[in-house]
Coordinates of C-alpha atoms in Angstrom, one line a residue:
Chain U
X8 CA 0.0 0.0 0.0
X9 CA 1.4 3.4 -0.9
X10 CA 2.2 5.6 2.1
X11 CA -0.3 8.3 1.2
X12 CA -3.2 5.8 1.3
X13 CA -2.1 4.4 4.6
X14 CA -1.8 7.8 6.0
X15 CA -5.3 8.9 4.8
X16 CA -6.7 5.7 6.2
X17 CA -5.1 6.3 9.6
X18 CA -6.4 9.9 9.8
X19 CA -9.9 8.7 8.7
X20 CA -9.8 6.3 11.7
X21 CA -8.7 9.1 14.0
X22 CA -11.6 11.4 12.8
X23 CA -14.0 8.5 13.2
X24 CA -12.9 8.0 16.8
X25 CA -13.2 11.7 17.6
X26 CA -16.6 11.9 16.1
X27 CA -17.8 8.8 17.9
X28 CA -16.5 10.2 21.2
X29 CA -17.8 13.8 21.1
X30 CA -20.9 13.7 18.8
X31 CA -23.5 12.6 21.5
X32 CA -22.5 15.4 23.8
X33 CA -22.3 17.9 21.0
X34 CA -25.8 16.8 20.0
X35 CA -27.0 17.3 23.6
X36 CA -25.7 20.9 23.6
X37 CA -27.3 21.5 20.3
X38 CA -30.7 20.2 21.5
X39 CA -30.5 22.2 24.7
X40 CA -30.2 25.4 22.7
X41 CA -33.4 24.7 20.8
X42 CA -36.8 25.8 21.8
X43 CA -40.4 25.1 20.9
X44 CA -41.0 23.0 17.9
X45 CA -37.5 23.3 16.6
X46 CA -36.8 20.5 19.0
X47 CA -38.6 18.1 16.7
X48 CA -36.6 18.8 13.6
X49 CA -33.4 16.9 13.3
X50 CA -30.4 19.2 12.6
X51 CA -26.7 18.3 12.5
X52 CA -25.5 21.9 12.8
X53 CA -26.6 24.5 15.2
X54 CA -29.5 26.6 13.9
X55 CA -31.1 27.9 17.0
X56 CA -29.6 29.7 20.0
X57 CA -32.1 30.0 22.7
X58 CA -31.3 29.9 26.4
X59 CA -34.9 29.2 27.3
X60 CA -34.2 25.6 28.5
X61 CA -31.4 26.8 30.7
X62 CA -33.5 29.5 32.2
X63 CA -36.3 27.1 32.7
X64 CA -34.2 24.5 34.5
X65 CA -32.4 27.0 36.7
X66 CA -35.4 29.1 37.8
X67 CA -38.3 26.7 38.0
X68 CA -38.3 23.9 40.5
X69 CA -35.6 22.5 42.7
X70 CA -32.8 21.8 40.2
X71 CA -30.5 24.5 41.7
X72 CA -31.0 22.9 45.1
X73 CA -30.2 19.5 43.6
X74 CA -26.9 20.9 42.2
X75 CA -26.1 22.3 45.7
X76 CA -26.9 18.9 47.2
X77 CA -24.6 17.1 44.8
X78 CA -21.8 19.6 45.5
X79 CA -22.2 19.2 49.3
X80 CA -22.2 15.4 49.1
X81 CA -19.3 15.1 46.8
X82 CA -17.1 17.6 48.6
X83 CA -17.7 16.1 52.0
X84 CA -17.2 12.6 50.8
X85 CA -13.9 13.5 49.2
X86 CA -12.7 15.3 52.3
X87 CA -13.6 12.5 54.7
X88 CA -12.2 9.7 52.5
X89 CA -8.9 11.5 51.8
X90 CA -8.5 12.3 55.5
X91 CA -9.1 8.7 56.5
X92 CA -7.1 7.3 53.6
X93 CA -3.9 9.3 54.1
X94 CA -3.1 8.0 57.5
X95 CA -4.3 4.5 56.6
X96 CA -2.2 4.5 53.5
X97 CA 0.9 5.5 55.5
X98 CA 0.4 2.6 57.8
X99 CA -0.2 0.2 54.9
X100 CA 2.8 1.3 52.9
X101 CA 5.5 2.3 55.3
X102 CA 5.1 0.2 58.4
X103 CA 5.6 -3.6 58.5
X104 CA 3.0 -5.4 60.6
X105 CA 1.4 -8.8 60.6
X106 CA -1.7 -9.1 58.5
X107 CA -0.9 -6.2 56.2
X108 CA -1.3 -8.3 53.0
X109 CA -4.6 -9.7 54.1
X110 CA -5.8 -6.2 55.0
X111 CA -4.9 -4.9 51.5
X112 CA -6.7 -7.8 50.0
X113 CA -9.8 -7.1 52.0
X114 CA -9.8 -3.4 50.9
X115 CA -9.4 -4.5 47.3
X116 CA -12.3 -6.9 47.7
X117 CA -14.5 -4.2 49.2
X118 CA -13.7 -1.9 46.2
X119 CA -15.2 -4.6 44.0
X120 CA -18.4 -4.9 46.0
X121 CA -21.6 -4.7 44.0
X122 CA -23.6 -1.9 45.6
X123 CA -26.8 -3.9 45.5
X124 CA -25.2 -6.4 47.9
X125 CA -25.3 -3.9 50.7
X126 CA -28.4 -2.0 49.7
X127 CA -30.8 -3.9 51.9
X128 CA -28.6 -3.8 55.0
X129 CA -27.7 -0.1 54.4
X130 CA -31.3 0.8 54.0
X131 CA -32.1 -0.7 57.4
X132 CA -29.2 1.1 59.0
X133 CA -30.1 4.5 57.4
X134 CA -33.7 4.2 58.7
X135 CA -32.5 3.1 62.1
X136 CA -30.1 6.0 62.3
X137 CA -32.9 8.4 61.3
X138 CA -31.0 9.8 58.3
X139 CA -33.4 8.5 55.7
X140 CA -34.1 11.4 53.3
X141 CA -31.1 13.4 54.3
X142 CA -27.7 14.0 52.7
X143 CA -26.0 12.3 55.6
X144 CA -27.2 8.9 54.4
X145 CA -25.5 9.5 51.0
X146 CA -22.3 10.8 52.6
X147 CA -22.1 7.7 54.7
X148 CA -23.0 5.3 52.0
X149 CA -20.6 6.7 49.4
X150 CA -17.7 5.7 51.7
X151 CA -18.1 2.2 50.4
X152 CA -16.7 3.0 47.0
X153 CA -14.5 6.1 47.6
X154 CA -12.7 4.9 50.7
X155 CA -11.2 1.6 49.4
X156 CA -10.3 3.3 46.2
X157 CA -8.5 6.2 47.8
X158 CA -6.7 4.0 50.3
X159 CA -5.5 1.7 47.5
X160 CA -4.2 4.4 45.2
X161 CA -2.5 6.4 48.0
X162 CA -0.9 3.2 49.3
X163 CA 0.5 2.5 45.9
X164 CA 1.8 6.1 45.6
X165 CA 3.4 6.2 49.1
X166 CA 5.1 2.9 48.7
X167 CA 7.1 4.2 45.8
X168 CA 8.5 7.2 47.7
X169 CA 12.1 6.7 48.7
X170 CA 12.9 5.7 52.3
X171 CA 15.4 8.5 52.8
X172 CA 12.7 11.2 53.1
X173 CA 11.5 9.5 56.3
X174 CA 14.8 8.6 57.8
X175 CA 15.8 12.1 58.9
X176 CA 12.5 12.7 60.5
X177 CA 12.7 9.4 62.4
X178 CA 16.2 10.2 63.6
X179 CA 15.0 13.5 64.8
X180 CA 12.4 11.7 66.9
X181 CA 9.3 12.9 65.0
X182 CA 6.1 11.0 65.8
X183 CA 4.4 9.0 63.0
X184 CA 1.6 11.5 62.9
X185 CA 4.1 14.4 62.5
X186 CA 5.8 12.4 59.8
X187 CA 2.6 12.0 57.8
X188 CA 1.6 15.6 58.2
X189 CA 5.0 17.3 57.8
X190 CA 6.9 14.9 55.5
X191 CA 4.5 13.0 53.4
X192 CA 1.5 15.4 52.9
X193 CA 3.6 18.1 51.1
X194 CA 4.9 15.4 48.7
X195 CA 1.5 13.9 48.1
X196 CA -0.4 16.8 46.5
X197 CA -0.4 15.2 43.0
X198 CA -1.8 11.9 44.3
X199 CA -4.3 13.7 46.5
X200 CA -5.6 15.8 43.6
X201 CA -5.9 12.7 41.4
X202 CA -7.7 10.5 43.9
X203 CA -9.8 13.3 45.2
X204 CA -10.9 14.1 41.7
X205 CA -11.8 10.5 40.8
X206 CA -13.7 10.2 44.1
X207 CA -15.5 13.4 43.4
X208 CA -16.6 12.2 40.0
X209 CA -17.7 8.8 41.4
X210 CA -19.8 10.6 44.2
X211 CA -21.2 13.1 41.7
X212 CA -22.4 10.4 39.4
X213 CA -23.8 7.8 41.9
X214 CA -27.4 6.8 41.3
X215 CA -28.5 3.7 43.1
X216 CA -28.0 4.9 46.7
X217 CA -29.3 8.4 45.8
X218 CA -32.4 6.8 44.4
X219 CA -33.0 4.6 47.4
X220 CA -32.1 6.7 50.4
X221 CA -33.7 9.9 49.4
X222 CA -37.4 10.3 48.3
X223 CA -37.8 14.0 48.8
X224 CA -37.4 16.1 45.6
X225 CA -35.5 18.9 47.2
X226 CA -33.0 16.6 48.9
X227 CA -32.2 14.6 45.7
X228 CA -28.9 14.8 44.0
X229 CA -28.4 15.7 40.4
X230 CA -28.4 12.2 38.7
X231 CA -31.7 11.2 40.2
X232 CA -33.2 14.6 39.6
X233 CA -32.3 14.3 35.9
X234 CA -33.6 10.7 35.7
X235 CA -36.9 11.8 37.1
X236 CA -37.4 15.1 35.2
X237 CA -40.8 14.7 33.5
X238 CA -43.3 16.9 31.8
X239 CA -46.9 17.6 32.4
X240 CA -48.0 14.3 31.0
X241 CA -46.4 10.9 30.4
X242 CA -46.1 11.6 26.7
X243 CA -44.6 15.0 27.1
X244 CA -40.9 14.3 27.9
X245 CA -39.2 17.7 28.2
X246 CA -36.1 16.8 26.2
X247 CA -34.9 20.3 25.9
X248 CA -34.9 20.8 29.7
X249 CA -33.3 17.4 30.3
X250 CA -30.5 18.2 27.8
X251 CA -30.0 21.6 29.4
X252 CA -29.8 20.0 32.9
X253 CA -27.4 17.3 31.5
X254 CA -25.1 19.9 30.0
X255 CA -25.0 22.0 33.2
X256 CA -23.9 19.0 35.3
X257 CA -21.5 17.6 32.8
X258 CA -19.6 20.7 31.7
X259 CA -17.7 21.1 35.0
X260 CA -16.7 17.5 34.9
X261 CA -15.4 17.7 31.4
X262 CA -13.4 20.9 32.2
X263 CA -11.9 19.2 35.3
X264 CA -11.1 16.0 33.3
X265 CA -9.5 18.0 30.5
X266 CA -7.4 20.1 32.9
X267 CA -6.2 17.1 34.9
X268 CA -6.1 14.7 31.9
X269 CA -2.6 13.3 32.6
X270 CA -3.1 12.9 36.3
X271 CA -6.4 11.2 35.8
X272 CA -5.0 8.7 33.3
X273 CA -2.1 7.9 35.6
X274 CA -4.5 7.5 38.6
X275 CA -6.9 5.3 36.7
X276 CA -4.2 3.0 35.4
X277 CA -2.0 3.0 38.5
X278 CA -5.0 2.2 40.7
X279 CA -6.5 0.0 38.1
X280 CA -9.8 0.8 39.5
X281 CA -13.2 0.9 37.9
X282 CA -14.3 3.9 35.9
Chain S
X17 CA -16.8 -9.2 53.2
X18 CA -16.1 -12.0 55.7
X19 CA -16.4 -14.6 52.9
X20 CA -13.9 -12.9 50.7
X21 CA -11.5 -12.4 53.6
X22 CA -11.6 -15.9 54.8
X23 CA -11.4 -17.4 51.3
X24 CA -8.3 -15.7 50.0
X25 CA -4.9 -16.9 50.9
X26 CA -2.5 -13.9 51.1
X27 CA -0.1 -13.8 48.2
X28 CA 3.4 -15.3 48.7
X29 CA 4.9 -11.8 48.8
X30 CA 2.6 -10.7 51.6
X31 CA 3.5 -13.8 53.6
X32 CA 7.2 -13.1 53.2
X33 CA 6.7 -9.6 54.7
X34 CA 4.8 -11.1 57.6
X35 CA 7.5 -13.7 58.3
X36 CA 10.1 -11.0 58.5
X37 CA 8.2 -9.9 61.6
X38 CA 9.7 -11.6 64.6
X39 CA 13.1 -9.9 64.7
X40 CA 14.1 -8.0 67.9
X41 CA 11.9 -4.9 68.1
X42 CA 13.1 -1.6 69.3
X43 CA 11.0 0.9 71.2
X44 CA 10.8 2.8 67.9
X45 CA 9.4 0.0 65.9
X46 CA 6.9 -0.8 68.7
X47 CA 5.8 2.8 68.6
X48 CA 5.4 2.6 64.8
X49 CA 3.4 -0.6 65.1
X50 CA 1.1 1.0 67.7
X51 CA 0.5 4.0 65.5
X52 CA -0.1 1.8 62.4
X53 CA -3.1 0.3 64.1
X54 CA -4.2 3.7 65.4
X55 CA -4.0 5.1 61.8
X56 CA -5.9 2.2 60.4
X57 CA -8.7 2.0 63.0
X58 CA -10.9 4.8 61.7
X59 CA -10.8 3.6 58.1
X60 CA -11.4 0.0 59.2
X61 CA -14.3 1.1 61.4
X62 CA -16.0 3.0 58.5
X63 CA -15.5 0.1 56.1
X64 CA -16.9 -2.4 58.6
X65 CA -20.0 -0.1 59.2
X66 CA -20.6 0.7 55.5
X67 CA -19.7 -2.6 53.9
X68 CA -19.3 -5.5 56.4
X69 CA -22.3 -5.1 58.6
X70 CA -24.8 -4.2 55.7
X71 CA -23.6 -7.2 53.8
X72 CA -24.2 -9.5 56.8
X73 CA -27.7 -7.9 57.2
X74 CA -28.5 -8.4 53.5
X75 CA -27.6 -12.1 53.8
X76 CA -29.6 -12.3 57.0
X77 CA -32.7 -10.7 55.4
X78 CA -32.5 -13.2 52.5
X79 CA -33.1 -15.9 55.1
X80 CA -36.1 -14.2 56.6
X81 CA -39.6 -13.2 55.7
X82 CA -38.8 -9.4 56.0
X83 CA -41.0 -6.9 54.2
X84 CA -40.3 -3.3 53.6
X85 CA -42.9 -2.1 56.1
X86 CA -41.7 -4.5 58.8
X87 CA -38.0 -5.0 58.9
X88 CA -37.8 -5.4 62.6
X89 CA -40.4 -8.2 62.7
X90 CA -38.4 -10.3 60.2
X91 CA -38.4 -14.0 61.2
X92 CA -36.0 -16.7 60.1
X93 CA -37.4 -18.9 57.4
X94 CA -34.3 -20.8 56.3
X95 CA -33.6 -21.0 52.6
X96 CA -37.2 -20.6 51.6
X97 CA -36.5 -17.5 49.5
X98 CA -34.1 -19.5 47.4
X99 CA -35.7 -22.9 47.3
X100 CA -38.9 -24.2 48.5
X101 CA -41.0 -27.3 47.8
X102 CA -44.7 -27.0 48.4
X103 CA -46.4 -30.3 48.7
X104 CA -50.0 -30.3 47.5
X105 CA -50.5 -33.9 48.6
X106 CA -51.1 -36.9 46.3
X107 CA -47.5 -36.8 45.2
X108 CA -48.1 -33.4 43.6
X109 CA -46.2 -30.3 44.5
X110 CA -44.4 -27.3 43.1
X111 CA -41.1 -25.6 43.6
X112 CA -40.9 -22.0 44.5
X113 CA -38.1 -19.5 45.3
X114 CA -35.5 -17.6 43.5
X115 CA -33.8 -20.6 41.9
X116 CA -37.1 -21.6 40.3
X117 CA -38.2 -18.2 39.3
X118 CA -38.1 -17.7 35.5
X119 CA -37.9 -14.0 35.9
X120 CA -34.8 -14.3 38.0
X121 CA -33.2 -16.6 35.3
X122 CA -34.3 -14.1 32.7
X123 CA -32.4 -11.4 34.6
X124 CA -29.4 -13.7 34.9
X125 CA -29.5 -14.4 31.2
X126 CA -29.8 -10.7 30.4
X127 CA -26.9 -9.7 32.6
X128 CA -24.6 -12.4 31.3
X129 CA -25.6 -11.6 27.7
X130 CA -25.0 -7.9 28.2
X131 CA -21.7 -8.4 30.0
X132 CA -20.2 -10.8 27.5
X133 CA -21.2 -8.8 24.4
X134 CA -20.4 -5.4 25.7
X135 CA -17.1 -6.3 27.3
X136 CA -16.1 -8.2 24.1
X137 CA -16.9 -5.2 21.8
X138 CA -15.2 -2.8 24.3
X139 CA -12.0 -4.9 24.4
X140 CA -11.7 -4.9 20.6
X141 CA -12.6 -1.2 20.2
X142 CA -10.4 -0.3 23.2
X143 CA -7.5 -2.1 21.6
X144 CA -8.0 -0.1 18.3
X145 CA -8.3 3.2 20.2
X146 CA -5.2 2.3 22.2
X147 CA -3.2 1.4 19.1
X148 CA -4.2 4.7 17.5
X149 CA -3.3 6.7 20.7
X150 CA 0.0 4.9 20.9
X151 CA 1.0 6.0 17.4
X152 CA 2.7 9.3 17.0
X153 CA 0.8 11.8 15.0
X154 CA -0.2 15.5 14.9
X155 CA -3.1 16.3 17.3
X156 CA -2.6 13.2 19.5
X157 CA -3.2 15.2 22.6
X158 CA -6.5 16.5 21.3
X159 CA -7.7 13.0 20.3
X160 CA -6.8 11.7 23.8
X161 CA -8.8 14.5 25.4
X162 CA -11.7 13.8 23.1
X163 CA -11.7 10.1 23.9
X164 CA -11.9 10.9 27.7
X165 CA -15.1 12.8 27.3
X166 CA -17.6 9.9 27.3
X167 CA -15.9 8.5 30.4
X168 CA -16.4 11.8 32.2
X169 CA -20.1 12.0 31.5
X170 CA -22.3 10.7 34.2
X171 CA -24.1 7.4 33.3
X172 CA -27.5 8.9 33.8
X173 CA -26.7 11.8 31.5
X174 CA -25.3 9.3 28.8
X175 CA -28.5 7.3 29.1
X176 CA -30.7 10.4 28.6
X177 CA -28.6 11.7 25.8
X178 CA -28.8 8.4 23.9
X179 CA -32.4 8.0 24.7
X180 CA -33.0 11.2 22.9
X181 CA -30.8 10.3 20.0
X182 CA -32.5 6.9 19.8
X183 CA -36.0 8.5 20.0
X184 CA -38.2 6.7 17.5
X185 CA -39.9 9.8 16.1
X186 CA -37.4 12.6 16.5
X187 CA -34.1 10.8 17.1
X188 CA -31.1 11.6 15.1
X189 CA -29.9 8.0 14.9
X190 CA -32.9 6.9 12.9
X191 CA -32.5 10.0 10.7
X192 CA -28.8 9.1 10.1
X193 CA -29.5 5.5 9.3
X194 CA -32.4 6.3 7.0
X195 CA -30.4 8.9 5.1
X196 CA -27.6 6.3 4.7
X197 CA -30.3 3.8 3.6
X198 CA -29.4 1.3 6.3
X199 CA -33.0 1.1 7.6
X200 CA -36.1 1.9 5.7
X201 CA -38.5 2.9 8.6
X202 CA -37.8 4.3 12.0
X203 CA -36.8 1.9 14.8
X204 CA -38.0 2.3 18.4
X205 CA -34.6 1.5 19.7
X206 CA -35.2 1.5 23.5
X207 CA -38.8 0.2 23.5
X208 CA -38.8 -2.6 20.9
X209 CA -38.0 -6.0 22.4
X210 CA -35.6 -6.8 19.5
X211 CA -33.4 -3.7 19.9
X212 CA -33.7 -2.7 23.6
X213 CA -30.7 -4.8 24.7
X214 CA -28.6 -3.6 21.7
X215 CA -29.5 0.0 22.7
X216 CA -28.1 -0.6 26.2
X217 CA -25.0 -2.3 24.7
X218 CA -24.4 0.6 22.3
X219 CA -24.5 3.2 25.1
X220 CA -22.3 1.1 27.3
X221 CA -19.7 0.6 24.6
X222 CA -19.7 4.3 23.9
X223 CA -19.2 5.2 27.5
X224 CA -16.7 2.6 28.6
X225 CA -14.5 2.0 25.6
X226 CA -12.3 5.0 26.7
X227 CA -11.6 3.4 30.0
X228 CA -10.6 0.1 28.3
X229 CA -8.4 2.0 25.9
X230 CA -6.6 3.8 28.6
X231 CA -5.8 0.6 30.5
X232 CA -4.6 -1.1 27.3
X233 CA -2.6 2.0 26.3
X234 CA -0.8 1.8 29.7
X235 CA 0.2 -1.7 28.8
X236 CA 1.2 -0.8 25.3
X237 CA 3.5 2.0 26.6
X238 CA 5.4 -0.5 28.6
X239 CA 6.4 -2.5 25.6
X240 CA 10.1 -1.5 25.0
X241 CA 10.7 0.2 21.7
X242 CA 13.7 -1.9 20.7
X243 CA 11.3 -4.9 20.3
X244 CA 9.7 -3.1 17.4
X245 CA 13.1 -2.0 16.0
X246 CA 14.4 -5.5 16.0
X247 CA 11.3 -6.7 14.2
X248 CA 11.7 -3.9 11.7
X249 CA 15.3 -4.8 11.0
X250 CA 14.4 -8.4 10.5
X251 CA 11.8 -7.2 7.9
X252 CA 8.8 -8.7 9.7
X253 CA 5.4 -7.5 8.5
X254 CA 3.7 -5.1 11.0
X255 CA 0.6 -7.2 11.2
X256 CA 2.7 -10.2 12.1
X257 CA 4.5 -8.1 14.7
X258 CA 1.2 -7.2 16.2
X259 CA -0.1 -10.8 16.6
X260 CA 3.3 -12.4 17.6
X261 CA 4.9 -9.6 19.6
X262 CA 2.6 -6.8 20.8
X263 CA -0.5 -8.9 21.7
X264 CA 1.3 -11.5 23.8
X265 CA 3.2 -8.7 25.6
X266 CA 0.1 -6.7 26.5
X267 CA -2.1 -9.7 27.3
X268 CA -1.8 -9.2 31.1
X269 CA -2.9 -5.5 30.7
X270 CA -5.9 -6.6 28.6
X271 CA -6.8 -9.4 31.0
X272 CA -6.9 -7.0 34.0
X273 CA -9.0 -4.5 32.0
X274 CA -11.4 -7.3 30.9
X275 CA -12.0 -8.5 34.5
X276 CA -12.5 -5.1 35.9
X277 CA -15.0 -4.3 33.2
X278 CA -16.7 -7.7 33.6
X279 CA -17.2 -7.1 37.3
X280 CA -18.6 -3.7 36.6
X281 CA -20.9 -5.0 33.8
X282 CA -22.3 -7.8 36.0
X283 CA -23.7 -5.2 38.5
X284 CA -25.1 -2.9 35.9
X285 CA -28.0 -0.8 37.2
X286 CA -28.2 2.9 36.3
X287 CA -28.0 2.5 32.5
X288 CA -30.7 -0.1 32.2
X289 CA -33.0 1.5 34.8
X290 CA -32.9 4.8 33.0
X291 CA -32.6 3.9 29.3
X292 CA -35.1 1.0 29.1
X293 CA -37.3 1.2 32.2
X294 CA -39.6 -1.8 32.8
X295 CA -38.4 -3.8 29.9
X296 CA -38.1 -7.6 30.4
X297 CA -35.6 -7.8 27.6
X298 CA -33.0 -5.8 29.5
X299 CA -33.8 -6.3 33.2
X300 CA -30.5 -7.1 34.9
X301 CA -29.9 -8.9 38.2
X302 CA -29.3 -5.6 40.0
X303 CA -32.6 -4.1 38.6
X304 CA -34.4 -7.3 39.6
X305 CA -33.1 -7.1 43.1
X306 CA -33.9 -3.4 43.5
X307 CA -37.4 -3.8 42.2
X308 CA -38.2 -6.6 44.6
X309 CA -36.6 -4.8 47.5
X310 CA -38.4 -1.4 47.1
X311 CA -41.2 -1.6 44.6
X312 CA -42.8 -5.0 44.9
X313 CA -42.6 -5.1 48.7
X314 CA -40.6 -8.4 48.6
X315 CA -37.7 -7.3 50.7
X316 CA -36.5 -10.7 51.7
X317 CA -36.8 -12.0 48.1
X318 CA -34.8 -9.0 46.8
X319 CA -32.2 -9.6 49.5
X320 CA -31.8 -13.2 48.3
X321 CA -31.3 -11.9 44.7
X322 CA -28.7 -9.4 46.0
X323 CA -26.9 -12.2 47.9
X324 CA -26.7 -14.4 44.9
X325 CA -25.3 -11.6 42.8
X326 CA -22.8 -10.9 45.5
X327 CA -21.6 -14.5 45.5
X328 CA -21.1 -14.5 41.7
X329 CA -19.0 -11.3 41.9
X330 CA -17.1 -12.5 44.9
X331 CA -16.2 -15.7 43.1
X332 CA -14.9 -13.8 40.0
X333 CA -13.0 -11.4 42.3
X334 CA -11.2 -14.3 43.9
X335 CA -10.4 -15.7 40.5
X336 CA -9.0 -12.3 39.5
X337 CA -6.9 -11.9 42.6
X338 CA -5.5 -15.3 42.0
X339 CA -4.5 -14.8 38.3
X340 CA -3.3 -11.3 38.8
X341 CA -1.0 -12.3 41.7
X342 CA -1.1 -8.7 42.9
X343 CA 2.0 -7.3 44.6
X344 CA 0.4 -6.8 48.0
X345 CA 3.5 -7.0 50.1
X346 CA 5.1 -4.1 48.3
X347 CA 8.5 -2.9 48.9
X348 CA 7.8 -1.1 52.2
X349 CA 10.6 -0.3 54.5

């Protein structure tokens, strides 16, 4: 095959991959900018530029509250799991103790848990603790997937740091807690940003727990709110509004992912944890 | 959790680390040991509360007659939710329970079908994406960024976006396929029994191929460049190099990616629940369990379904840990 043909073929494949990846989201943006009956004409290029759907979703109803709920839950979940994971990862990566391998194995096993397996038990617990229909139930429940993941990735990261950085502090008689806070934490910002971001995305996107533990419209998080957006009647699905809401909750994620692209890729592959 | 923990022998490496233990300990190492457990305690407590205890309770509920309105009054009924023979007398009787429920087996079939097909397509496509991203060309950074976008989009949003694109009357997918002459009349992708499962698979492939591609790409980048140079000098055809050199070298990376994806696919819930609600053709094991737990007021029965799904996934996880021979001992200090 001549070189030019091969090259054209390769670039055609590249274009195909890019189109396949971005077209659906492009089309969602395009739909969200349509209004009225324009919605029901198929267009491949933007023809309309109406912000009515955005105005509708942000001013009517509880969607802004839903966004706030999602932000609160995701931020608190990330903060708690990073705090618990940093000290745990230090113990798991830098201190030799009996049962360490088994412990790591258990943590890995928990990260593979199907959420449905704990749903019944968690539901009982949530009701018993009186946090049904509150954001506390979600903050607590989300630990099941963010905590094992953050511990696992931070342990991998800390294990690869050279021993010398700790030696001086040990000789100076620093306590383990001081070592974690003063020696390791400053070195760990890249890993913390990556794991924090991945945990944030996981918490932001979660659906099953959010659907089960909250039944009040104004306490819901964004994914459930979007899934339940409906029109005046069964037949009247408000596609324009749904697309506007979808674009609003997705744009921040895409921006974050594009900014931290490299970090996310290394975090995903180093941790080898689910997407 | 208890099952997993008890069933897994620690890897050889981890055992080595533990055997190093009994050497004379100084005050310092004793202090470090104490703080190790102090550091681990909060994390372990949270995991026990959020994973261990609820799992035990779910299994317990599956052995009772619990109902959503009366969880406290649940009574032990043995394995009746899984398997029960009701004798009608005169040698006649009938089997009941999850293991004899055609709807449950339908959900099992759907889940396995969905998992096998979607993971297979994602592996092949992911490999293609990874090979493209591994080549050097202008605009590679842009393509890599574009490929990440589906991964970043929440599953619910992907489901809604595709539901709109697959809309039977106004969807762009039908318009595209009809313009290209592939179909002659509009298809109700998400509602029709023939296409509903394929709709789910298409959306899943779109969303998850990037993840697969990234894991395989990481494997590809570890293949040393001189391997390719040697093959080039020997004048070996690139296709042959791919099958004989590249593929065997990245096999472990592919295997890990496949197992991670398969575990994820087996517990699928969001996508199916939102894209094809109340459709027998796509109902997965997780959807079956959730419906019984919270919509049909068959809490104990739903718990039994959850427990069975857990057992399947636990079994595959053990298998994975065994073949991956993870480096759990680590280098440590």
